[in-house]
C-alpha cells in the first residue's frame, strides 16, 4: 500500500487539488480528509456548495476503493447518493470520513460522513464503485 | 424572471465559477449549461471527475428551482442521486440539460442529463430541492 | 425473446405476483406494467405504500434487463433510487413505465415512472442492474 | 409514545402486514424489525426480492419518524436510496435496524441496515422523510 503522501500528490493536479482536498488518514477500511470552505467553493449565502460535498466524498471513497483493488484492476463510481443535512460556513473546515460498507470482488460500497468543524453532520454520501479488470 | 446574464454573474465568484460552468439557456422548465473538461476538473486517466458532474448538475437544478420560487422563498438541495454512465475526455465540452420533473410548493425535483460533445450520455443526476419560506 | 405471458407466469409465485403486478407491454427498451392499489398494498391514509412503488419498479426494470441479457448471463439490482412525488389512492390502478437509460455489457440502467390512473406522476425510480456472467 | 403493539396492529392490514413485517424494538432513535423470507417475497432463484427489502426498510424508517413527530404533524417519504449488497435465502429471517441520522423540524433521515440470519449485510437503505404540518 502506497503512503498518504503518494495519494495526496496524485490528487494535486486533479479536481481534488483544485478544491483543496487534503488526505489526513487512510487505510483499507477508512479514509479521512479535510477541506477548507473557501469562498470559491460556496453557493450563495456563504455556505459550502452541494457539489463540493459530493466531489469531496467521491474522492475519499474512490481512494478507499483503490487501496483495496487487486493488482491490475481499476475502479469507477457507478452510483452516488447524497443526503444534505446541514450547512458549513465559509472559512471553516469540513472533515470527511469515508468507511467501507462492502468490499467485494465486483463492487465496493463506501459511505462518507462530512462534518462541520463543530462536528455537526452536514452530508452523508453513499457510493458504489465498480471493480474492473485491466488497466 | 431575471436574465441568463444575471444568473451567470451570480455564479462567477462561487463553485460553478471555479469549475467554469456556463449557462446557455434557461426557463422555468429547463436549464442548459456547458462546462469545458479542463485538466484540473479530471480524475486520473484524463476523464472528468465524478464530483465535477455532480457539482455541474447541482448548479443547473438549483438555478431551475430558483426560477420557480415564490417571492420571499429560498431553496436547498436535500437529496441528489447520480448514475455515472460514460466518461468525458479532457479538453472536450460537456453539456448538461436539467428539466423539471416536479414543481410543487414544498419540493421540486430536477433531473439533469450530462452528455459528451458527441452527445453520449455520461451521467444522470436527479435531485430534490426543498422550498423554504423566508430569506 | 420470450413472450409477455412467459414473464407474467414467471412472476406469479414471486413478490410481483403477491403484489398483483401485471405486465402490459415489453420490449428491449421499454416495459410497462399495471398494479391495482389494493388496501393491503397501502400505508395509512388509504394511499399506496412507498415500498409497493419500489417493488413494482424494481420488477419492471429487472424484466427489461433480462430481455437484454446475453445467453448465460444473469442480473442483480445493485442500486435503486426513488423520488416520491404524488400519491395514488386505494382502489385505483397505477401504471409503471420503465425505459432503458443505458444498456452496457457490465451495467444497465432503467428508469421507471409510475403514474396514477389520471396520469399524474407519483414516483420516479432509477435503478442500476449489474450484468453477471454465469448462471 | 404508543407501544410496539400499537404500531404492529396499525401495520397489519397494510403492506407491511402483507409482507409479514414484525416490529421487534422501537424508540425515537432506532427501530428494529424482522421479516421471514417467504417464497412469495422472493425473486427467481429463491432469494429475497429487492422490492421486499425496500418496503421493509421504508416501513421501519417511517415508524421511526412517526415516533418523533410533533402532535398534529404527519410524514411522507420523499427520497429512498438503496444499495443491494448480499442475498437472503428463502425460509430464513432478515433483520432490519433503522437508525435516525437526522431528526429536524422539516426533514428526518433514517438509515436501515438489513442483515441475513447470519448477520451478513444484505441491503442498506437511506430515506428522507418530510415533516408536514396538519393531518
Coordinates of C-alpha atoms in Angstrom, one line a residue:
Chain A
X1 CA 0.0 0.0 0.0
X2 CA 1.3 3.4 -1.0
X3 CA 1.7 6.2 1.5
X4 CA -0.7 9.0 2.2
X5 CA 1.7 11.4 0.5
X6 CA 1.6 9.3 -2.6
X7 CA -2.1 9.7 -3.0
X8 CA -2.1 13.4 -2.0
X9 CA 0.5 14.0 -4.8
X10 CA -1.7 12.1 -7.2
X11 CA -4.7 14.3 -6.4
X12 CA -2.9 17.6 -6.7
X13 CA -3.3 18.3 -10.4
X14 CA -6.8 16.9 -10.5
X15 CA -10.2 18.1 -9.2
X16 CA -9.5 17.3 -5.6
X17 CA -6.4 19.5 -5.8
X18 CA -8.5 22.4 -7.3
X19 CA -10.9 22.0 -4.3
X20 CA -8.1 21.8 -1.8
X21 CA -8.9 18.3 -0.5
X22 CA -6.2 17.2 2.0
X23 CA -5.9 13.5 2.9
X24 CA -5.5 13.1 6.7
X25 CA -5.6 9.3 7.3
X26 CA -6.1 6.3 5.2
X27 CA -6.3 2.5 5.5
X28 CA -8.2 -0.2 3.7
X29 CA -11.4 0.4 5.8
X30 CA -11.4 4.2 6.3
X31 CA -10.2 7.3 4.6
X32 CA -10.3 10.7 6.3
X33 CA -9.8 14.1 4.6
X34 CA -10.3 17.8 5.2
X35 CA -11.3 20.7 3.0
X36 CA -11.3 24.4 3.8
X37 CA -14.6 26.1 2.8
X38 CA -13.0 28.7 0.6
X39 CA -15.4 31.4 -0.8
X40 CA -15.0 29.9 -4.3
X41 CA -16.3 26.5 -3.0
X42 CA -19.5 28.1 -1.8
X43 CA -23.0 28.7 -3.1
X44 CA -24.9 31.9 -2.4
X45 CA -25.2 32.7 1.3
X46 CA -21.6 31.8 2.2
X47 CA -22.1 28.1 2.7
X48 CA -20.4 25.2 1.1
X49 CA -21.9 24.3 -2.3
X50 CA -23.6 20.9 -2.6
X51 CA -21.3 19.9 -5.4
X52 CA -18.2 20.5 -3.2
X53 CA -19.5 18.0 -0.7
X54 CA -20.2 15.4 -3.4
X55 CA -16.8 15.9 -5.1
X56 CA -15.1 15.7 -1.7
X57 CA -16.8 12.4 -0.8
X58 CA -16.4 10.9 -4.2
X59 CA -12.6 11.4 -3.9
X60 CA -12.4 9.8 -0.4
X61 CA -14.5 6.8 -1.4
X62 CA -12.5 6.3 -4.6
X63 CA -9.2 6.4 -2.8
X64 CA -10.5 3.9 -0.3
X65 CA -11.5 1.6 -3.1
X66 CA -8.1 1.9 -4.8
X67 CA -6.5 0.8 -1.5
X68 CA -8.4 -2.4 -1.9
X69 CA -8.0 -3.2 -5.6
X70 CA -6.3 -6.3 -6.7
X71 CA -3.2 -5.6 -8.9
X72 CA -4.2 -4.8 -12.4
X73 CA -7.7 -3.7 -11.6
X74 CA -9.2 -0.3 -11.7
X75 CA -12.4 1.3 -10.4
X76 CA -15.1 3.7 -11.5
X77 CA -18.0 5.2 -9.5
X78 CA -21.3 3.9 -10.8
X79 CA -23.7 5.4 -8.3
X80 CA -23.6 8.1 -5.7
X81 CA -26.4 9.2 -3.4
X82 CA -26.2 12.2 -1.1
X83 CA -28.4 13.4 1.8
X84 CA -27.7 17.1 2.6
X85 CA -28.4 17.7 6.3
X86 CA -26.6 20.8 7.5
X87 CA -24.6 23.7 6.2
X88 CA -20.9 24.5 6.6
X89 CA -19.9 28.2 6.7
X90 CA -17.3 29.9 4.6
X91 CA -13.8 29.9 6.1
X92 CA -14.4 26.9 8.3
X93 CA -13.0 23.4 7.6
X94 CA -15.1 20.3 6.9
X95 CA -13.9 16.8 7.7
X96 CA -14.9 13.8 5.7
X97 CA -14.7 10.3 6.9
X98 CA -15.3 7.5 4.4
X99 CA -15.8 4.0 5.6
X100 CA -16.1 0.7 3.7
X101 CA -19.6 -0.7 3.8
X102 CA -18.8 -3.6 1.4
X103 CA -15.6 -4.7 -0.3
X104 CA -16.5 -7.3 -2.8
X105 CA -14.8 -8.6 -6.0
X106 CA -17.3 -6.8 -8.3
X107 CA -18.4 -3.8 -6.3
X108 CA -17.3 -1.8 -3.3
X109 CA -19.6 0.5 -1.3
X110 CA -18.2 3.4 0.7
X111 CA -20.2 5.8 2.9
X112 CA -18.8 9.3 3.7
X113 CA -20.0 11.5 6.6
X114 CA -19.0 15.1 6.2
X115 CA -19.0 17.2 9.4
X116 CA -18.5 20.8 10.2
X117 CA -15.6 22.0 12.3
X118 CA -18.0 21.7 15.4
X119 CA -18.7 18.1 14.5
X120 CA -22.2 18.6 13.1
X121 CA -23.2 16.2 10.3
X122 CA -23.6 18.2 7.1
X123 CA -23.8 15.5 4.4
X124 CA -24.0 11.7 4.0
X125 CA -22.8 10.3 0.7
X126 CA -23.1 6.6 -0.2
X127 CA -21.4 5.4 -3.4
X128 CA -20.9 2.3 -5.4
X129 CA -17.6 1.6 -7.0
X130 CA -17.4 -1.0 -9.8
X131 CA -14.2 -3.1 -9.9
X132 CA -12.9 -3.5 -13.4
X133 CA -10.2 -5.9 -14.6
X134 CA -7.4 -4.5 -16.7
X135 CA -5.8 -1.0 -16.8
Chain B
X1 CA -37.6 36.4 -14.2
X2 CA -34.0 37.7 -14.3
X3 CA -31.9 37.2 -17.4
X4 CA -29.4 34.5 -18.1
X5 CA -26.6 37.0 -17.6
X6 CA -27.9 37.8 -14.1
X7 CA -27.5 34.2 -13.0
X8 CA -24.2 33.8 -14.8
X9 CA -22.8 36.7 -12.9
X10 CA -24.2 35.4 -9.6
X11 CA -22.4 32.1 -10.2
X12 CA -19.0 33.6 -11.1
X13 CA -17.4 34.0 -7.6
X14 CA -18.9 30.7 -6.4
X15 CA -18.1 27.0 -7.1
X16 CA -19.8 27.0 -10.5
X17 CA -17.4 29.8 -11.5
X18 CA -14.4 27.9 -10.2
X19 CA -15.5 25.0 -12.4
X20 CA -16.2 27.1 -15.4
X21 CA -20.0 26.4 -15.7
X22 CA -21.6 28.5 -18.4
X23 CA -25.3 28.9 -18.5
X24 CA -26.6 28.5 -22.1
X25 CA -30.4 28.6 -21.9
X26 CA -32.9 28.8 -19.1
X27 CA -36.6 28.9 -18.4
X28 CA -38.8 27.6 -15.7
X29 CA -38.9 24.1 -17.0
X30 CA -35.4 23.6 -18.4
X31 CA -31.8 24.9 -17.7
X32 CA -28.9 24.1 -20.1
X33 CA -25.3 24.7 -19.3
X34 CA -21.8 23.8 -20.6
X35 CA -18.5 23.0 -19.0
X36 CA -15.1 22.6 -20.5
X37 CA -13.4 19.4 -19.2
X38 CA -10.2 21.2 -18.0
X39 CA -7.3 19.1 -16.7
X40 CA -8.0 20.3 -13.2
X41 CA -11.6 19.0 -13.3
X42 CA -10.4 15.5 -14.1
X43 CA -9.7 12.3 -12.2
X44 CA -6.7 10.1 -13.2
X45 CA -6.8 8.9 -16.8
X46 CA -7.8 12.3 -18.2
X47 CA -11.6 12.0 -17.8
X48 CA -14.0 14.3 -16.0
X49 CA -14.1 13.6 -12.2
X50 CA -17.4 12.3 -10.8
X51 CA -17.6 15.2 -8.5
X52 CA -17.5 17.7 -11.4
X53 CA -20.6 16.1 -12.9
X54 CA -22.4 16.3 -9.6
X55 CA -21.5 19.9 -8.9
X56 CA -22.4 20.9 -12.5
X57 CA -25.8 19.2 -12.2
X58 CA -26.5 20.5 -8.7
X59 CA -25.9 24.0 -10.1
X60 CA -28.3 23.6 -13.0
X61 CA -31.1 22.1 -10.9
X62 CA -30.7 24.8 -8.2
X63 CA -30.9 27.6 -10.8
X64 CA -34.0 25.9 -12.3
X65 CA -35.6 25.8 -8.9
X66 CA -34.8 29.4 -8.1
X67 CA -36.6 30.4 -11.4
X68 CA -39.8 28.9 -9.9
X69 CA -39.6 30.1 -6.3
X70 CA -42.3 32.4 -5.0
X71 CA -41.1 35.7 -3.8
X72 CA -39.5 35.5 -0.3
X73 CA -38.7 31.8 -0.6
X74 CA -35.4 30.1 -0.9
X75 CA -34.2 26.6 -1.7
X76 CA -31.7 24.0 -0.6
X77 CA -30.9 20.6 -2.1
X78 CA -31.9 17.8 0.2
X79 CA -31.1 14.8 -1.9
X80 CA -29.0 14.1 -5.0
X81 CA -28.6 10.8 -6.8
X82 CA -26.3 10.2 -9.7
X83 CA -25.8 7.4 -12.2
X84 CA -22.4 7.5 -13.9
X85 CA -22.7 6.0 -17.4
X86 CA -19.9 7.1 -19.6
X87 CA -16.8 9.2 -19.5
X88 CA -15.9 12.6 -20.9
X89 CA -12.4 13.3 -22.1
X90 CA -10.1 16.1 -21.1
X91 CA -10.4 19.2 -23.3
X92 CA -13.8 18.3 -24.6
X93 CA -17.0 20.1 -23.5
X94 CA -19.9 18.5 -21.7
X95 CA -23.5 19.8 -22.0
X96 CA -25.9 19.5 -19.1
X97 CA -29.7 19.7 -19.5
X98 CA -31.8 19.9 -16.4
X99 CA -35.5 19.5 -16.6
X100 CA -38.2 19.9 -14.0
X101 CA -39.8 16.6 -13.0
X102 CA -41.9 18.1 -10.3
X103 CA -42.5 21.7 -9.2
X104 CA -44.5 21.7 -6.0
X105 CA -45.0 24.1 -3.2
X106 CA -42.8 22.1 -0.8
X107 CA -40.4 20.3 -3.0
X108 CA -39.1 20.5 -6.6
X109 CA -37.4 17.7 -8.5
X110 CA -35.0 18.3 -11.3
X111 CA -33.2 15.7 -13.4
X112 CA -30.0 16.5 -15.3
X113 CA -28.6 14.6 -18.3
X114 CA -24.9 15.4 -18.9
X115 CA -23.7 14.5 -22.4
X116 CA -20.3 14.4 -24.1
X117 CA -19.6 16.7 -27.0
X118 CA -20.6 13.7 -29.3
X119 CA -24.0 13.5 -27.5
X120 CA -23.2 10.4 -25.5
X121 CA -25.0 10.2 -22.1
X122 CA -22.3 10.4 -19.4
X123 CA -24.3 11.0 -16.2
X124 CA -27.9 11.3 -15.0
X125 CA -28.5 13.2 -11.8
X126 CA -31.8 13.5 -10.0
X127 CA -32.1 16.0 -7.2
X128 CA -34.8 17.1 -4.7
X129 CA -34.9 20.8 -3.8
X130 CA -36.8 21.8 -0.6
X131 CA -38.7 25.1 -0.8
X132 CA -38.2 27.1 2.3
X133 CA -40.2 30.2 3.3
X134 CA -38.3 33.3 4.4
X135 CA -34.8 34.6 3.4
Chain C
X1 CA -37.2 -13.2 -26.7
X2 CA -39.9 -14.9 -24.7
X3 CA -43.4 -13.7 -24.7
X4 CA -45.1 -11.4 -22.2
X5 CA -47.1 -14.4 -21.0
X6 CA -43.9 -16.2 -20.2
X7 CA -42.6 -13.5 -17.9
X8 CA -46.0 -13.0 -16.3
X9 CA -46.1 -16.6 -15.4
X10 CA -42.6 -16.4 -14.0
X11 CA -43.6 -13.6 -11.7
X12 CA -46.8 -15.2 -10.4
X13 CA -45.4 -17.2 -7.5
X14 CA -42.9 -14.4 -6.5
X15 CA -43.2 -11.0 -4.9
X16 CA -44.7 -9.3 -8.0
X17 CA -47.4 -12.0 -8.0
X18 CA -48.2 -11.2 -4.4
X19 CA -48.5 -7.5 -5.2
X20 CA -50.6 -8.2 -8.3
X21 CA -48.2 -6.7 -10.9
X22 CA -49.5 -7.3 -14.4
X23 CA -47.1 -6.9 -17.4
X24 CA -48.8 -5.0 -20.2
X25 CA -46.1 -4.4 -22.8
X26 CA -42.5 -5.3 -23.1
X27 CA -39.6 -4.9 -25.5
X28 CA -35.9 -4.4 -25.1
X29 CA -36.2 -0.7 -24.5
X30 CA -39.4 -0.4 -22.5
X31 CA -41.5 -2.4 -20.1
X32 CA -45.0 -1.3 -19.0
X33 CA -47.0 -2.8 -16.1
X34 CA -50.1 -2.2 -14.0
X35 CA -50.9 -2.7 -10.4
X36 CA -54.2 -2.3 -8.6
X37 CA -53.9 -0.3 -5.4
X38 CA -55.4 -2.9 -3.1
X39 CA -56.0 -2.0 0.5
X40 CA -53.2 -4.4 1.6
X41 CA -50.7 -2.5 -0.6
X42 CA -51.4 0.8 1.2
X43 CA -49.9 2.7 4.0
X44 CA -52.2 4.6 6.5
X45 CA -54.5 7.1 4.9
X46 CA -55.5 4.8 2.0
X47 CA -52.7 5.6 -0.3
X48 CA -50.1 3.2 -2.0
X49 CA -47.2 2.4 0.3
X50 CA -43.8 3.6 -0.8
X51 CA -42.5 0.1 -0.7
X52 CA -45.1 -1.0 -3.2
X53 CA -43.9 1.6 -5.7
X54 CA -40.3 0.5 -5.3
X55 CA -41.1 -3.2 -5.6
X56 CA -43.2 -2.6 -8.7
X57 CA -40.4 -0.5 -10.4
X58 CA -37.7 -3.0 -9.4
X59 CA -39.7 -5.7 -11.1
X60 CA -40.2 -3.8 -14.4
X61 CA -36.5 -2.7 -14.6
X62 CA -35.3 -6.2 -13.9
X63 CA -37.6 -7.7 -16.6
X64 CA -36.3 -5.1 -19.0
X65 CA -32.7 -6.0 -18.2
X66 CA -33.4 -9.7 -18.6
X67 CA -34.7 -9.0 -22.1
X68 CA -31.3 -7.7 -22.9
X69 CA -29.0 -10.2 -21.3
X70 CA -26.6 -12.3 -23.4
X71 CA -27.2 -16.0 -23.1
X72 CA -25.7 -17.4 -19.9
X73 CA -25.7 -14.1 -18.0
X74 CA -27.9 -13.1 -15.1
X75 CA -28.6 -9.8 -13.4
X76 CA -28.9 -8.3 -9.9
X77 CA -30.0 -4.8 -8.9
X78 CA -27.2 -3.0 -7.2
X79 CA -28.7 0.4 -6.7
X80 CA -32.2 1.8 -6.6
X81 CA -33.1 5.4 -6.0
X82 CA -36.7 6.7 -5.7
X83 CA -38.3 10.1 -5.7
X84 CA -41.8 10.1 -4.3
X85 CA -43.8 12.8 -5.9
X86 CA -47.6 12.2 -5.5
X87 CA -49.9 9.7 -4.0
X88 CA -52.2 7.0 -5.5
X89 CA -55.5 6.2 -3.9
X90 CA -56.8 2.9 -2.8
X91 CA -58.8 1.0 -5.5
X92 CA -57.3 2.9 -8.4
X93 CA -54.7 1.4 -10.7
X94 CA -51.1 2.7 -11.1
X95 CA -49.2 2.3 -14.4
X96 CA -45.4 1.9 -14.4
X97 CA -43.3 2.5 -17.5
X98 CA -39.7 1.5 -17.3
X99 CA -37.3 2.7 -20.0
X100 CA -33.6 1.8 -20.7
X101 CA -31.3 4.7 -19.9
X102 CA -28.2 2.6 -20.6
X103 CA -27.6 -0.9 -21.8
X104 CA -24.0 -1.8 -21.4
X105 CA -22.0 -5.0 -21.0
X106 CA -21.4 -4.5 -17.3
X107 CA -24.3 -2.5 -16.1
X108 CA -27.8 -1.5 -17.3
X109 CA -29.8 1.5 -16.0
X110 CA -33.5 1.6 -16.1
X111 CA -35.8 4.4 -15.1
X112 CA -39.4 3.8 -14.1
X113 CA -42.2 6.4 -14.0
X114 CA -45.2 5.4 -12.0
X115 CA -48.4 7.3 -12.7
X116 CA -51.9 7.4 -11.2
X117 CA -54.9 6.4 -13.2
X118 CA -55.3 10.1 -14.1
X119 CA -51.7 10.2 -15.4
X120 CA -50.2 12.2 -12.5
X121 CA -46.6 11.3 -11.8
X122 CA -46.4 9.5 -8.4
X123 CA -42.9 8.1 -8.3
X124 CA -39.7 8.1 -10.3
X125 CA -37.3 5.1 -9.7
X126 CA -33.8 4.8 -11.2
X127 CA -32.0 1.5 -10.8
X128 CA -28.7 0.0 -11.8
X129 CA -28.6 -3.6 -12.8
X130 CA -25.3 -5.4 -12.8
X131 CA -24.7 -8.0 -15.5
X132 CA -23.1 -11.1 -14.2
X133 CA -21.6 -13.9 -16.2
X134 CA -22.7 -17.5 -15.5
X135 CA -25.9 -18.9 -14.1
Chain D
X1 CA -45.3 7.4 22.8
X2 CA -47.5 4.5 21.8
X3 CA -46.4 0.9 22.4
X4 CA -44.8 -1.5 20.0
X5 CA -48.1 -3.4 19.9
X6 CA -50.0 -0.3 18.8
X7 CA -47.8 0.1 15.8
X8 CA -47.8 -3.6 15.0
X9 CA -51.6 -3.5 14.9
X10 CA -51.6 -0.4 12.7
X11 CA -49.4 -2.2 10.2
X12 CA -51.3 -5.4 10.0
X13 CA -54.0 -4.5 7.4
X14 CA -51.4 -2.6 5.3
X15 CA -48.4 -3.6 3.0
X16 CA -46.1 -4.4 6.0
X17 CA -48.8 -6.8 7.2
X18 CA -49.0 -8.5 3.8
X19 CA -45.2 -8.9 3.8
X20 CA -45.1 -10.2 7.4
X21 CA -43.1 -7.4 8.9
X22 CA -42.8 -7.8 12.7
X23 CA -41.7 -4.9 14.9
X24 CA -39.2 -6.1 17.5
X25 CA -37.9 -2.9 19.2
X26 CA -38.6 0.7 18.9
X27 CA -37.6 4.0 20.3
X28 CA -37.1 7.5 19.0
X29 CA -33.6 6.8 17.7
X30 CA -33.9 3.2 16.5
X31 CA -36.5 0.8 15.1
X32 CA -35.8 -2.9 14.7
X33 CA -38.0 -5.4 12.8
X34 CA -37.9 -8.9 11.3
X35 CA -39.3 -10.5 8.2
X36 CA -39.5 -14.1 7.2
X37 CA -38.2 -14.7 3.6
X38 CA -41.4 -16.4 2.4
X39 CA -41.4 -17.9 -1.1
X40 CA -43.8 -15.2 -2.2
X41 CA -41.4 -12.5 -1.1
X42 CA -38.7 -13.8 -3.4
X43 CA -37.4 -13.2 -6.9
X44 CA -36.3 -16.1 -9.1
X45 CA -33.5 -18.2 -7.6
X46 CA -35.1 -18.4 -4.1
X47 CA -33.7 -15.1 -2.7
X48 CA -35.5 -12.1 -1.2
X49 CA -36.8 -9.7 -3.9
X50 CA -35.2 -6.2 -4.0
X51 CA -38.6 -4.7 -3.5
X52 CA -39.2 -6.6 -0.3
X53 CA -36.0 -5.1 1.2
X54 CA -37.1 -1.6 0.2
X55 CA -40.6 -2.0 1.5
X56 CA -39.3 -3.4 4.8
X57 CA -36.9 -0.5 5.3
X58 CA -39.4 2.1 4.2
X59 CA -41.7 0.8 7.0
X60 CA -39.1 0.9 9.7
X61 CA -37.9 4.4 8.8
X62 CA -41.5 5.7 8.6
X63 CA -42.3 4.3 12.0
X64 CA -39.2 5.8 13.5
X65 CA -40.2 9.2 12.0
X66 CA -43.7 8.9 13.4
X67 CA -42.2 8.4 16.9
X68 CA -40.6 11.8 16.6
X69 CA -43.4 13.8 15.0
X70 CA -44.8 16.8 16.9
X71 CA -48.6 16.5 17.6
X72 CA -50.6 17.3 14.6
X73 CA -47.9 16.6 12.1
X74 CA -47.6 13.8 9.6
X75 CA -44.8 12.5 7.4
X76 CA -44.2 11.2 3.9
X77 CA -41.1 9.6 2.4
X78 CA -39.7 11.9 -0.3
X79 CA -36.5 10.0 -1.2
X80 CA -35.2 6.5 -0.7
X81 CA -31.9 5.2 -1.9
X82 CA -30.8 1.5 -1.6
X83 CA -27.6 -0.3 -2.0
X84 CA -28.1 -4.1 -2.5
X85 CA -25.1 -5.9 -1.1
X86 CA -25.9 -9.6 -0.4
X87 CA -28.8 -12.0 -0.8
X88 CA -31.1 -13.6 1.8
X89 CA -32.3 -17.1 1.1
X90 CA -35.9 -18.3 1.2
X91 CA -37.1 -19.5 4.6
X92 CA -34.6 -17.6 6.5
X93 CA -35.3 -14.4 8.5
X94 CA -33.9 -11.0 7.8
X95 CA -33.5 -8.4 10.5
X96 CA -33.7 -4.7 9.7
X97 CA -32.3 -2.0 12.0
X98 CA -33.3 1.6 11.2
X99 CA -31.4 4.4 13.0
X100 CA -32.0 8.2 12.9
X101 CA -29.3 10.1 11.0
X102 CA -31.1 13.4 11.3
X103 CA -34.2 14.5 13.1
X104 CA -35.0 18.0 12.1
X105 CA -38.2 20.1 12.0
X106 CA -38.6 19.9 8.3
X107 CA -36.9 16.6 7.4
X108 CA -35.8 13.4 9.1
X109 CA -33.3 10.9 7.7
X110 CA -33.3 7.3 8.6
X111 CA -30.9 4.6 7.5
X112 CA -31.7 0.9 7.6
X113 CA -29.3 -2.0 7.5
X114 CA -30.9 -5.3 6.6
X115 CA -29.0 -8.4 7.6
X116 CA -29.3 -12.1 7.0
X117 CA -29.9 -14.5 9.8
X118 CA -26.1 -15.0 10.0
X119 CA -25.6 -11.2 10.3
X120 CA -24.4 -10.6 6.8
X121 CA -25.3 -7.1 5.5
X122 CA -27.7 -7.6 2.6
X123 CA -29.0 -4.1 1.9
X124 CA -28.5 -0.5 3.1
X125 CA -31.4 1.9 2.7
X126 CA -31.3 5.6 3.3
X127 CA -34.5 7.6 3.3
X128 CA -35.7 11.2 3.7
X129 CA -39.0 11.8 5.4
X130 CA -40.6 15.2 5.0
X131 CA -42.5 16.5 8.1
X132 CA -45.8 18.1 7.2
X133 CA -48.0 20.2 9.4
X134 CA -51.6 19.2 9.7
X135 CA -53.4 15.9 9.4

